[in-house]
Coordinates of C-alpha atoms in Angstrom, one line a residue:
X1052 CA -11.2 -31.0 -23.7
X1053 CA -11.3 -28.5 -26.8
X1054 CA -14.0 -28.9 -29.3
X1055 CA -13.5 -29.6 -33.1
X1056 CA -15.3 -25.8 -33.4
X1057 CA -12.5 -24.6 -31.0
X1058 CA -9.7 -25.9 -32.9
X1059 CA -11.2 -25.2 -35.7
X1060 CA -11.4 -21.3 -35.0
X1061 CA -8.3 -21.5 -33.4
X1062 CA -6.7 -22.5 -37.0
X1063 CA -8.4 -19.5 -38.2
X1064 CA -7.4 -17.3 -35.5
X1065 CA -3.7 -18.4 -36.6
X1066 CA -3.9 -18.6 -40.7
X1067 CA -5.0 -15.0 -40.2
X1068 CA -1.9 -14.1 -38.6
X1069 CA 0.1 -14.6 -42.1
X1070 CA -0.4 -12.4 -45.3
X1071 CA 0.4 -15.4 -47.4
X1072 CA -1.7 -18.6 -46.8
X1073 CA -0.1 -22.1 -48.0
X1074 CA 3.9 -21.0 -47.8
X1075 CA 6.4 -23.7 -49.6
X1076 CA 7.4 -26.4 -47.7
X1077 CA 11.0 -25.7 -46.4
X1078 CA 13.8 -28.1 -47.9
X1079 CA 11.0 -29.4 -50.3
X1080 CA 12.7 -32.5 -51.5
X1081 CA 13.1 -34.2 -47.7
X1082 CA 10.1 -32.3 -46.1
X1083 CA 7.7 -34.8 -44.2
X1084 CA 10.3 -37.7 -45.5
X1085 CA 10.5 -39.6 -42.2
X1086 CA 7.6 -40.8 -40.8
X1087 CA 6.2 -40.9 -37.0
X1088 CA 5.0 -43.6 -35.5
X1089 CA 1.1 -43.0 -34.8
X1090 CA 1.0 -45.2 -31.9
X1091 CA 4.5 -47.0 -29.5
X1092 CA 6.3 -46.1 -26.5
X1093 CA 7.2 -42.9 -25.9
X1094 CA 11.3 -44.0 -26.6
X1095 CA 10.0 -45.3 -30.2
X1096 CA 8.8 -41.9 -30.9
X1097 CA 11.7 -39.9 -29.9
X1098 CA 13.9 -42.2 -31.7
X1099 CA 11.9 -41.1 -34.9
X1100 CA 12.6 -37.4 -33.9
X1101 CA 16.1 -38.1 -33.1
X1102 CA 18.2 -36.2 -35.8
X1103 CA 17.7 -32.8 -36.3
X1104 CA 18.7 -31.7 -33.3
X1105 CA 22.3 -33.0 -33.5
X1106 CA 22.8 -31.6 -37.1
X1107 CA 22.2 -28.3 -34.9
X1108 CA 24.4 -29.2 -32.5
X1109 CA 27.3 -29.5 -35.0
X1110 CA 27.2 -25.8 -35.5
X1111 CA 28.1 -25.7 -31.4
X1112 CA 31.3 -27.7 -32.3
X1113 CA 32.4 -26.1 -35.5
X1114 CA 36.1 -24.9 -36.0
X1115 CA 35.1 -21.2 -35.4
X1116 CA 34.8 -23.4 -31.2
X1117 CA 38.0 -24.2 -31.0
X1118 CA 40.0 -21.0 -32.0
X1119 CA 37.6 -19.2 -29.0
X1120 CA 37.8 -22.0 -26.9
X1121 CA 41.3 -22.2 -27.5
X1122 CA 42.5 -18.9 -26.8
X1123 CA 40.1 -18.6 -24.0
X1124 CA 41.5 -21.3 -22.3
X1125 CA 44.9 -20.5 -23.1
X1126 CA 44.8 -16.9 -22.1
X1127 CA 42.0 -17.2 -19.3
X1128 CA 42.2 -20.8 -17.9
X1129 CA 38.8 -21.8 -16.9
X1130 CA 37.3 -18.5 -16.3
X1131 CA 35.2 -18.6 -19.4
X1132 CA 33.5 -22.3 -18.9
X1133 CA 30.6 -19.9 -17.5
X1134 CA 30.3 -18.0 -21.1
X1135 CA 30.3 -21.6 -22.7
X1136 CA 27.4 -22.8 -20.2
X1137 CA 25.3 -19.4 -20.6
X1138 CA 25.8 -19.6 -24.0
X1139 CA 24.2 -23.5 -23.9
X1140 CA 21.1 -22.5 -21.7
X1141 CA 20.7 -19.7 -24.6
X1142 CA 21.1 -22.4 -27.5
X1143 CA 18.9 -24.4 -25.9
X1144 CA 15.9 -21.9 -25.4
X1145 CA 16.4 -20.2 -29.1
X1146 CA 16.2 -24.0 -30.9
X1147 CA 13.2 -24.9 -29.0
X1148 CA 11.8 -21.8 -30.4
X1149 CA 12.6 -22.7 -33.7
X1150 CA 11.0 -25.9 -33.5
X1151 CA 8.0 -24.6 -31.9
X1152 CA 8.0 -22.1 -35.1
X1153 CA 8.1 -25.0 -37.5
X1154 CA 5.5 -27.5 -36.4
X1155 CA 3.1 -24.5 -35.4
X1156 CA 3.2 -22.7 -38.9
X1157 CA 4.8 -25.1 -41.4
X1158 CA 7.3 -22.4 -42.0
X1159 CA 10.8 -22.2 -41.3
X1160 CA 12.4 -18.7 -40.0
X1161 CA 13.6 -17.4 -43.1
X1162 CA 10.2 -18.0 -45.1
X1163 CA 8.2 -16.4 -41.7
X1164 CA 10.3 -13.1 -42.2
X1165 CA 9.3 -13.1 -45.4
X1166 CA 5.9 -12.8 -44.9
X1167 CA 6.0 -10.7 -41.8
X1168 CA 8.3 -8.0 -43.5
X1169 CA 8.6 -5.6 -46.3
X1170 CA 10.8 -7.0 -49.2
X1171 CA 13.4 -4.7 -48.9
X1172 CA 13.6 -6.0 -44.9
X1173 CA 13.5 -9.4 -45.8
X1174 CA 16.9 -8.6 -48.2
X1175 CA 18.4 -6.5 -45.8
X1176 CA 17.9 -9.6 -43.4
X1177 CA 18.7 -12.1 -46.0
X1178 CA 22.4 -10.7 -47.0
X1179 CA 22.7 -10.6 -42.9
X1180 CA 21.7 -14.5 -42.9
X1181 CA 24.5 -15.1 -46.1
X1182 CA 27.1 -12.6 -44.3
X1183 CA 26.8 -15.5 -41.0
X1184 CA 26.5 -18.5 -42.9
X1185 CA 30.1 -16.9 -45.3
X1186 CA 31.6 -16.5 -41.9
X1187 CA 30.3 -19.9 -40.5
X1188 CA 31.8 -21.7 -43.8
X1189 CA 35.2 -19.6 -43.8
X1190 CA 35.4 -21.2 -39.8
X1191 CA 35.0 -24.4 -41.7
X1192 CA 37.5 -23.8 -44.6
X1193 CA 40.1 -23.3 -42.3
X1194 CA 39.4 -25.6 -39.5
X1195 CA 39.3 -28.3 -42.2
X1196 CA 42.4 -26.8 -43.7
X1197 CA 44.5 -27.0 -40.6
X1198 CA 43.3 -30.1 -39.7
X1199 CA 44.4 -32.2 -43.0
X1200 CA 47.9 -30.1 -42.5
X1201 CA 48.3 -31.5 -39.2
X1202 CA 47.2 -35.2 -40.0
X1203 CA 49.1 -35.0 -43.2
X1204 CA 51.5 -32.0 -44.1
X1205 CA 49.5 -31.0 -46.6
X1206 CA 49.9 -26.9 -47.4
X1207 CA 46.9 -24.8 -46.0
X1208 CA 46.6 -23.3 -49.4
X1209 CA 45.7 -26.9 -50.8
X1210 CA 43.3 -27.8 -48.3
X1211 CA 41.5 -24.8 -48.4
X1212 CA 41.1 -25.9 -52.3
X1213 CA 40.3 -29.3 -51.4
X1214 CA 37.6 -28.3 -49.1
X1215 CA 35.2 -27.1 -51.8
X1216 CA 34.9 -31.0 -52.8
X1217 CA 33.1 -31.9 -49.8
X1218 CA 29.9 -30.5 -51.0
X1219 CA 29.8 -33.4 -53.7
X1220 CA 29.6 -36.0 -50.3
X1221 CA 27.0 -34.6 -48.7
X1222 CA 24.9 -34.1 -52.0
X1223 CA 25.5 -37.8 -52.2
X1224 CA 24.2 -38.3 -49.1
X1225 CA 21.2 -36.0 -49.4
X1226 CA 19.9 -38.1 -52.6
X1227 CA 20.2 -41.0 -50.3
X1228 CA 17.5 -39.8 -48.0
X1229 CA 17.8 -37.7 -45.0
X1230 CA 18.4 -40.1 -42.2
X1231 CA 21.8 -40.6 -44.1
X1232 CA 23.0 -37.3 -43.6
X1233 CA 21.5 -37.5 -39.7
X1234 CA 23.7 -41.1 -39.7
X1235 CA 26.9 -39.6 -41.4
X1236 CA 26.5 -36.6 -38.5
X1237 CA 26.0 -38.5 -35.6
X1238 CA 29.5 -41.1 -36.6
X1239 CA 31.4 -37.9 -36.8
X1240 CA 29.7 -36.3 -33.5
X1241 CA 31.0 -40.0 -31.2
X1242 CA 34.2 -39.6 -33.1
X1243 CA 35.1 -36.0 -31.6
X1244 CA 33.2 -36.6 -28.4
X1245 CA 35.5 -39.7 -28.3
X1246 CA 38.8 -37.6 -29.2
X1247 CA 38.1 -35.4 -26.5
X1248 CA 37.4 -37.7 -23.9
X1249 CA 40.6 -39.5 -24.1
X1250 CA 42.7 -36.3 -24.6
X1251 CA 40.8 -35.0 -20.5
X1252 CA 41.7 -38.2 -19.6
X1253 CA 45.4 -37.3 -20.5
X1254 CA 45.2 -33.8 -19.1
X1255 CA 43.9 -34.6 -16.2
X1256 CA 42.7 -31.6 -15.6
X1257 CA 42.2 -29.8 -11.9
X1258 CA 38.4 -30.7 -11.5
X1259 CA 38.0 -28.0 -8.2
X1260 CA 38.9 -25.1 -10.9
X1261 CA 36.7 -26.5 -13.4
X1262 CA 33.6 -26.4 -11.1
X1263 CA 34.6 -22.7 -10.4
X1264 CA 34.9 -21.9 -13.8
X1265 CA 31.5 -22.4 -14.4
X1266 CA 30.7 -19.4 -11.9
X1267 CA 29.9 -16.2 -12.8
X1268 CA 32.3 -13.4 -12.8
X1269 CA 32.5 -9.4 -13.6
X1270 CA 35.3 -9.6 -15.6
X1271 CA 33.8 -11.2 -18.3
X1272 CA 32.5 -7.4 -19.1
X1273 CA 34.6 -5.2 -17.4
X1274 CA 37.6 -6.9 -19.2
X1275 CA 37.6 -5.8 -23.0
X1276 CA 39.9 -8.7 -24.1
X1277 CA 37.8 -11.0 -22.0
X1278 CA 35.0 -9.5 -23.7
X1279 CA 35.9 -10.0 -27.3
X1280 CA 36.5 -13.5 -26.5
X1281 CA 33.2 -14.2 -25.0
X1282 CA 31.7 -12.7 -28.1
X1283 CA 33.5 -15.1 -29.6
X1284 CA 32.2 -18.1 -27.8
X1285 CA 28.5 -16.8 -27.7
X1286 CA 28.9 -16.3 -31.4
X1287 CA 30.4 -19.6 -32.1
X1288 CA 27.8 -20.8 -30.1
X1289 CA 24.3 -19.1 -30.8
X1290 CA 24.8 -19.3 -34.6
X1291 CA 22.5 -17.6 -36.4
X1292 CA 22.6 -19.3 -39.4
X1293 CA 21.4 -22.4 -36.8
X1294 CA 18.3 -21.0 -36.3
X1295 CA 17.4 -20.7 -39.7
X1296 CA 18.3 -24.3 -40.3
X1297 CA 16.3 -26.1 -37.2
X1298 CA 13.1 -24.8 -38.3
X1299 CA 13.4 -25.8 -41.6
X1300 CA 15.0 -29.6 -40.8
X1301 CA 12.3 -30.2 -37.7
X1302 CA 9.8 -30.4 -40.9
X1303 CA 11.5 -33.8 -42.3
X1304 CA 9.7 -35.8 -39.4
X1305 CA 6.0 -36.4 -41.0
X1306 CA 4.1 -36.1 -37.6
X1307 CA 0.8 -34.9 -38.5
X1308 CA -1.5 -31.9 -38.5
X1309 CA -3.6 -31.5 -35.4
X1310 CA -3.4 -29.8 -32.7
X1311 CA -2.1 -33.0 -29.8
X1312 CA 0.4 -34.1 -32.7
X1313 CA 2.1 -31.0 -33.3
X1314 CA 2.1 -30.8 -29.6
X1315 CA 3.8 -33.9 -29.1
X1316 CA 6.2 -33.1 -32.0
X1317 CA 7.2 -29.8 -30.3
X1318 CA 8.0 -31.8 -27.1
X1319 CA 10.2 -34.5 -28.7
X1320 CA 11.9 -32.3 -31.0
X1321 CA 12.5 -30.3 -27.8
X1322 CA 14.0 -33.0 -26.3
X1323 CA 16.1 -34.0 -29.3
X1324 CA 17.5 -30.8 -29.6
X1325 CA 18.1 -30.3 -25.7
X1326 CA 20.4 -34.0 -25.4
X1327 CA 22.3 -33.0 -28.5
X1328 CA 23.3 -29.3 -27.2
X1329 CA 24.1 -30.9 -24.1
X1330 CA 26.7 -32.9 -25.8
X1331 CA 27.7 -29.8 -27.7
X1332 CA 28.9 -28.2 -24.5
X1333 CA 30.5 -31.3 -23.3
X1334 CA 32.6 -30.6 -26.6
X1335 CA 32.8 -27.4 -25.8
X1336 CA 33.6 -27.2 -22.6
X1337 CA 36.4 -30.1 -23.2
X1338 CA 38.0 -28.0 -26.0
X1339 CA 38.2 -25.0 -23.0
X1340 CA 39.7 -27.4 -20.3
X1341 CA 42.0 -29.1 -22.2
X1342 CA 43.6 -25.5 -23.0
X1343 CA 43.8 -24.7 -19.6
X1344 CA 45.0 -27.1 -18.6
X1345 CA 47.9 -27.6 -20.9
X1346 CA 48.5 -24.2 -21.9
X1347 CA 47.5 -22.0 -19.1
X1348 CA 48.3 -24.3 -16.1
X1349 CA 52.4 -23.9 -17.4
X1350 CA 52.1 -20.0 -18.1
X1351 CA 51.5 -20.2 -22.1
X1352 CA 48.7 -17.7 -22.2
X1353 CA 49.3 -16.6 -25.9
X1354 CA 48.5 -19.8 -27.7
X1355 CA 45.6 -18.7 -30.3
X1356 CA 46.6 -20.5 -32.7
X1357 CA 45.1 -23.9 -33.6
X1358 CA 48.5 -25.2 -35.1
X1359 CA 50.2 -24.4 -32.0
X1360 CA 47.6 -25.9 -29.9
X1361 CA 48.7 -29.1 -31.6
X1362 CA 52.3 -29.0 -31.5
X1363 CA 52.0 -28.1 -27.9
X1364 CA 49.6 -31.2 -26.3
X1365 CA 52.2 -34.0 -27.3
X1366 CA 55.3 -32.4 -25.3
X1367 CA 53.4 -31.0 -22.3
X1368 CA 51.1 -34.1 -22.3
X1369 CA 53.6 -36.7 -22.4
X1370 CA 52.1 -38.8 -25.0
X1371 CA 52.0 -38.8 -29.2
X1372 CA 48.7 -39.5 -29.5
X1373 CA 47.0 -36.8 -28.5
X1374 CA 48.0 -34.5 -31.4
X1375 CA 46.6 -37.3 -33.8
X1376 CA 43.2 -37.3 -32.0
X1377 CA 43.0 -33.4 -32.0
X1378 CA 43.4 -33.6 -35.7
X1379 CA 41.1 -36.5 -36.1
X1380 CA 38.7 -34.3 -34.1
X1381 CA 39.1 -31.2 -36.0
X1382 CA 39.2 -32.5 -39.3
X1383 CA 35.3 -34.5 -38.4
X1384 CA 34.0 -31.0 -37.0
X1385 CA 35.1 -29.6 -40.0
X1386 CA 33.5 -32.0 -42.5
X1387 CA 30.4 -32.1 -40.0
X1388 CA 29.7 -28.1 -40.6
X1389 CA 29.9 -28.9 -44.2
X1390 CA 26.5 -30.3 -44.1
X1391 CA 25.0 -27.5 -41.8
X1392 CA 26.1 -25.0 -43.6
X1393 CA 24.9 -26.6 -47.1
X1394 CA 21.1 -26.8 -45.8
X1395 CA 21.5 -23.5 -43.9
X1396 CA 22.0 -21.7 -47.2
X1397 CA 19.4 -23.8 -49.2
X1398 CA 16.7 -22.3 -46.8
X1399 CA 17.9 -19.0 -46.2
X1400 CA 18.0 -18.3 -49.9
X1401 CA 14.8 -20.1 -50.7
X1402 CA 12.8 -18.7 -47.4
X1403 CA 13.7 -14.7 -47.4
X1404 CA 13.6 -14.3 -51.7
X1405 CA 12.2 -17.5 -52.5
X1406 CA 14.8 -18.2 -55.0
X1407 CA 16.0 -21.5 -55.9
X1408 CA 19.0 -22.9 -57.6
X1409 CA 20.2 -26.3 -57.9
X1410 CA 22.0 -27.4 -54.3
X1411 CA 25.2 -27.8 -55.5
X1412 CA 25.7 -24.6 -57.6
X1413 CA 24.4 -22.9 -54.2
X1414 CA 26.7 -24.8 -52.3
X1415 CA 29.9 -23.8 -54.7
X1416 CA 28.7 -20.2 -54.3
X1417 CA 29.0 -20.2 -50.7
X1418 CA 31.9 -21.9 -50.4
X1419 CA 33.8 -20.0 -53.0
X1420 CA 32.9 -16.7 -50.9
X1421 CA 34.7 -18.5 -47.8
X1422 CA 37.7 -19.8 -49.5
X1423 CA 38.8 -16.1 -51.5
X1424 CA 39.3 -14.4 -48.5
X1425 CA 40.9 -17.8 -46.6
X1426 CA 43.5 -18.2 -49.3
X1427 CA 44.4 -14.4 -49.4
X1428 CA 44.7 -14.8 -45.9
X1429 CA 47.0 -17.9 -45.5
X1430 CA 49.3 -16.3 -48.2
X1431 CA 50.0 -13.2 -46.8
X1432 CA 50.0 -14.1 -43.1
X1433 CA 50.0 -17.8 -42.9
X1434 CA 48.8 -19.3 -39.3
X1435 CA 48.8 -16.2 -37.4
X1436 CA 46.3 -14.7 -39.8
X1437 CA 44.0 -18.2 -40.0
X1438 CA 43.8 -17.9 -36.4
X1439 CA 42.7 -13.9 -36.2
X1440 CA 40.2 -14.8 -38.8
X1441 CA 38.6 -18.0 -37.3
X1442 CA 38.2 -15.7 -34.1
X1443 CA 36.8 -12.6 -36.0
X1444 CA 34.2 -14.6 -38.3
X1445 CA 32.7 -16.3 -34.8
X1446 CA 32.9 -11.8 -33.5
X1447 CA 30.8 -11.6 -36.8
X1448 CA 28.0 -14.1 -36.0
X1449 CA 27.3 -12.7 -32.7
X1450 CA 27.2 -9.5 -34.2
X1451 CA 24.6 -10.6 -36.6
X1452 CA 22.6 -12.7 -33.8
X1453 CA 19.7 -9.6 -33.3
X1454 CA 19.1 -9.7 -36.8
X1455 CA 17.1 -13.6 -36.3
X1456 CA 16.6 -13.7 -32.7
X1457 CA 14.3 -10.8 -32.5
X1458 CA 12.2 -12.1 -35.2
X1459 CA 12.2 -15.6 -33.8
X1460 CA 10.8 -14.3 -30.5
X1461 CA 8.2 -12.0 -31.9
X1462 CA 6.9 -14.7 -34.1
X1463 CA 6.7 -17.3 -31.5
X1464 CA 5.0 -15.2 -29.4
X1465 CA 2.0 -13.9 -31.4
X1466 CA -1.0 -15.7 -31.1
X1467 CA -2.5 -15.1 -33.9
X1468 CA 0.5 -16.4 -36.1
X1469 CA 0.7 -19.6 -33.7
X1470 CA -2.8 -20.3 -32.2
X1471 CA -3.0 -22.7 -29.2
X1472 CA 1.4 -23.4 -29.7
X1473 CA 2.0 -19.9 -29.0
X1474 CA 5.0 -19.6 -26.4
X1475 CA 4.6 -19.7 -22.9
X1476 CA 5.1 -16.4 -21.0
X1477 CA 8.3 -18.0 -19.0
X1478 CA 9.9 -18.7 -22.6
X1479 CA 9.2 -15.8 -24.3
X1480 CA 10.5 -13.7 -21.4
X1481 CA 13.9 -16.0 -21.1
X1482 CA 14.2 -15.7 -24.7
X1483 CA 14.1 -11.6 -24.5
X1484 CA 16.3 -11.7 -21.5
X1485 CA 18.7 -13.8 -24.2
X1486 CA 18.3 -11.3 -27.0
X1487 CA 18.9 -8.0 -24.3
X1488 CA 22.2 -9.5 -23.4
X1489 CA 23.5 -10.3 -26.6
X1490 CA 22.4 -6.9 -28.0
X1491 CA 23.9 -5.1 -24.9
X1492 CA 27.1 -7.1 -25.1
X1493 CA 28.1 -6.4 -28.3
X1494 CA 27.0 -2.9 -27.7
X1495 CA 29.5 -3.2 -25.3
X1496 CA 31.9 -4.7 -28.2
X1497 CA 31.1 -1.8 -30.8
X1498 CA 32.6 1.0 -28.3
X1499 CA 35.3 -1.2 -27.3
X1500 CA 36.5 -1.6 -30.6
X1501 CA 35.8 2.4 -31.5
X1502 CA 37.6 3.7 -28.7
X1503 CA 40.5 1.4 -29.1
X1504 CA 40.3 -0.4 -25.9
X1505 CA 39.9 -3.8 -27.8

């Protein structure tokens, strides 16, 4: 049993890891806004934690998913379930990180660089954060776009205007209070998950293949097309821009300040974080087998295109329905990443240069950046070039992974910035084994792409 004169040193030990004592709460206006039950069962409590984590996992679902998952499948057939499941176990161990972060230093990841680095660094990191969370919301633009032409034959050019309105919902929902926005999220997630599920069912996939698809395989790297795709998929996957926004939203649960509460708020947010990502990949992994299985099974191995996906499932599934649900599912991803996205950019702007504008001026910013290039695309090259662009912003955010996982893991793993919650060895080594691979692959990528073999 510690002594008060332990902890007590302990905190100091910690506060003097940080050049700047008392750091603004992250996403101000909802910080600490949903309380913890002090005493209950141990369900009661993780239903109060219950939240954050599945506003991450929309990121692992996003339209930027399907356009890899898509032509993965397509191309591939169940080869690359494995890069969808490493990818997971990776998502999994960086978020828990992130809320380990949070509770330990009241900071989110953003504001941590900030005091850690030089300004200049902490620019150069934050237009790397903006440049992820551009790509993330042009994913969106598009995904959203396609999926309201599907439902309802309205021009991509259109949507992609229309989508800038969205921000006015979730601001809505914000001023509501933040289990709203966690409500609104988790009706869209059981919508998809539900889309999905009836769409195997109509598959009916080969489950032997599945299961093998899961197992690891050379190709993956010795294959440059392969390659670029599984970039894809770790990219649409490990989102940066998600890391930046789970240690800022862990810090709307009010769950105390000493030591055994922020212990038992690392654990359930852990846990929160850990179901939802698991139902990420079920997404995920869906979106890859329902490709195969379509596409690949009867020898169409170039279907990259979202659009074509669609007009494809009806006639080789037998059945009008499951066109409708893939657009009912796309469209809800893409108005679920609307709300990541939005708090993504509120804390990566206010963390690295601790400037702050009203949400939805921000929000309008972000989103203009995304639909420019997404309407000069859709004129000029219409679905083919939506669908090289969806798979080239996802490229982008595994390119720009480095720039906040290495961060991440130094911070968690320095005890004088996190005391007594510092990271165990096991997790701090996992996570560098995580950062080594996604630096090497798209090492790997970079001479690819220079030599011309992808």
């Amino acid at each position: 049993m510690k002594t008060d004169e332990f902890i007590l040193a302990e905190s100091a030990e910690k506060s003097a890891g940080w050049r700047q004592q008392g750091a603004a709460k992250s996403l101000a206006e909802v910080n600490g806004s949903i309380a913890v039950p002090r005493h209950g069962s141990r369900w009661r409590k993780l239903m109060a934690f219950t939240g954050p984590g599945y506003l991450v996992a929309v990121g692992y679902m996003d339209p930027g998913n399907w356009a890899t998952s898509i032509a993965g499948g397509s191309k591939f057939g169940y080869t690359l379930l494995v890069v969808a499941l490493v990818s997971n176990i990776m998502a999994i161990l960086l978020q828990s990180l992130c809320t380990r972060l949070a509770v330990a230093t009241g900071r989110d990841l953003a504001q941590a660089c900030r005091d850690a680095y030089s300004p200049a660094m902490a620019w150069f990191l934050w237009i790397g954060a903006e440049i992820a969370i551009c790509a993330t919301d042009l994913a969106e633009v598009i995904g959203t776009a396609i999926a309201l032409n599907l439902l309802f034959g309205m021009p991509l050019e259109l949507g992609v205007l229309l989508t800038a309105l969205d921000v006015f919902v979730v601001l809505y929902m914000q001023s509501k209070g933040f289990r709203w926005i966690e409500a609104y999220v988790l009706v869209l997630l059981g919508v998809i998950a539900a889309c999905f599920l009836v769409q195997i069912v109509l598959a009916d996939p080969e489950w032997g293949a599945v299961l093998r698809g899961f197992a690891p395989t050379t190709e993956i790297v010795t294959n440059p097309e392969m390659l670029y795709l599984s970039l894809g998929i770790i990219g649409a996957t490990v989102m940066p821009h998600n890391l930046y926004l789970h240690s800022g939203i862990v810090q709307t649960r009010k769950y105390g300040g000493n030591l055994e509460e922020k212990r038992e708020a690392i654990t359930y947010s852990t846990w929160d974080s850990t179901i939802a990502l698991m139902l990420a990949l079920a997404v995920n992994a869906s979106i890859l087998i329902l490709a195969a299985a379509t596409f690949h099974k009867v020898g169409r191995t170039d279907v990259v295109e979202i659009e074509q996906a669609e007009a494809l499932i009806a006639p080789l599934l037998g059945s009008t329905l499951a066109p409708i649900l893939f657009g009912v599912a796309l469209l809800c991803a893409g108005l679920n990443s609307t709300v990541t996205a939005t708090l993504a950019g509120q804390i990566v702007m206010e963390g690295f240069i601790n400037f702050r504008i009203r949400p939805w001026i921000r929000r309008m910013i972000t989103r203009g950046l995304a639909i420019i290039p997404a309407i000069i695309v859709t004129m000029l090259y219409g679905n083919k070039g939506t669908a090289n662009l969806l798979i080239l912003s996802q490229v982008v955010l595994s390119l720009q992974l480095p720039f906040a996982i290495v961060p991440l893991i130094m911070f968690t793993s320095d005890r004088k910035k996190m005391g007594a919650l510092r990271s165990p060895l096991w997790l701090t080594a996992s996570a560098w084994l995580v950062a080594l691979i996604v630096i090497l692959l798209n090492l790997k990528l970079i001479y690819d792409v220079a030599t011309g073999l992808a």
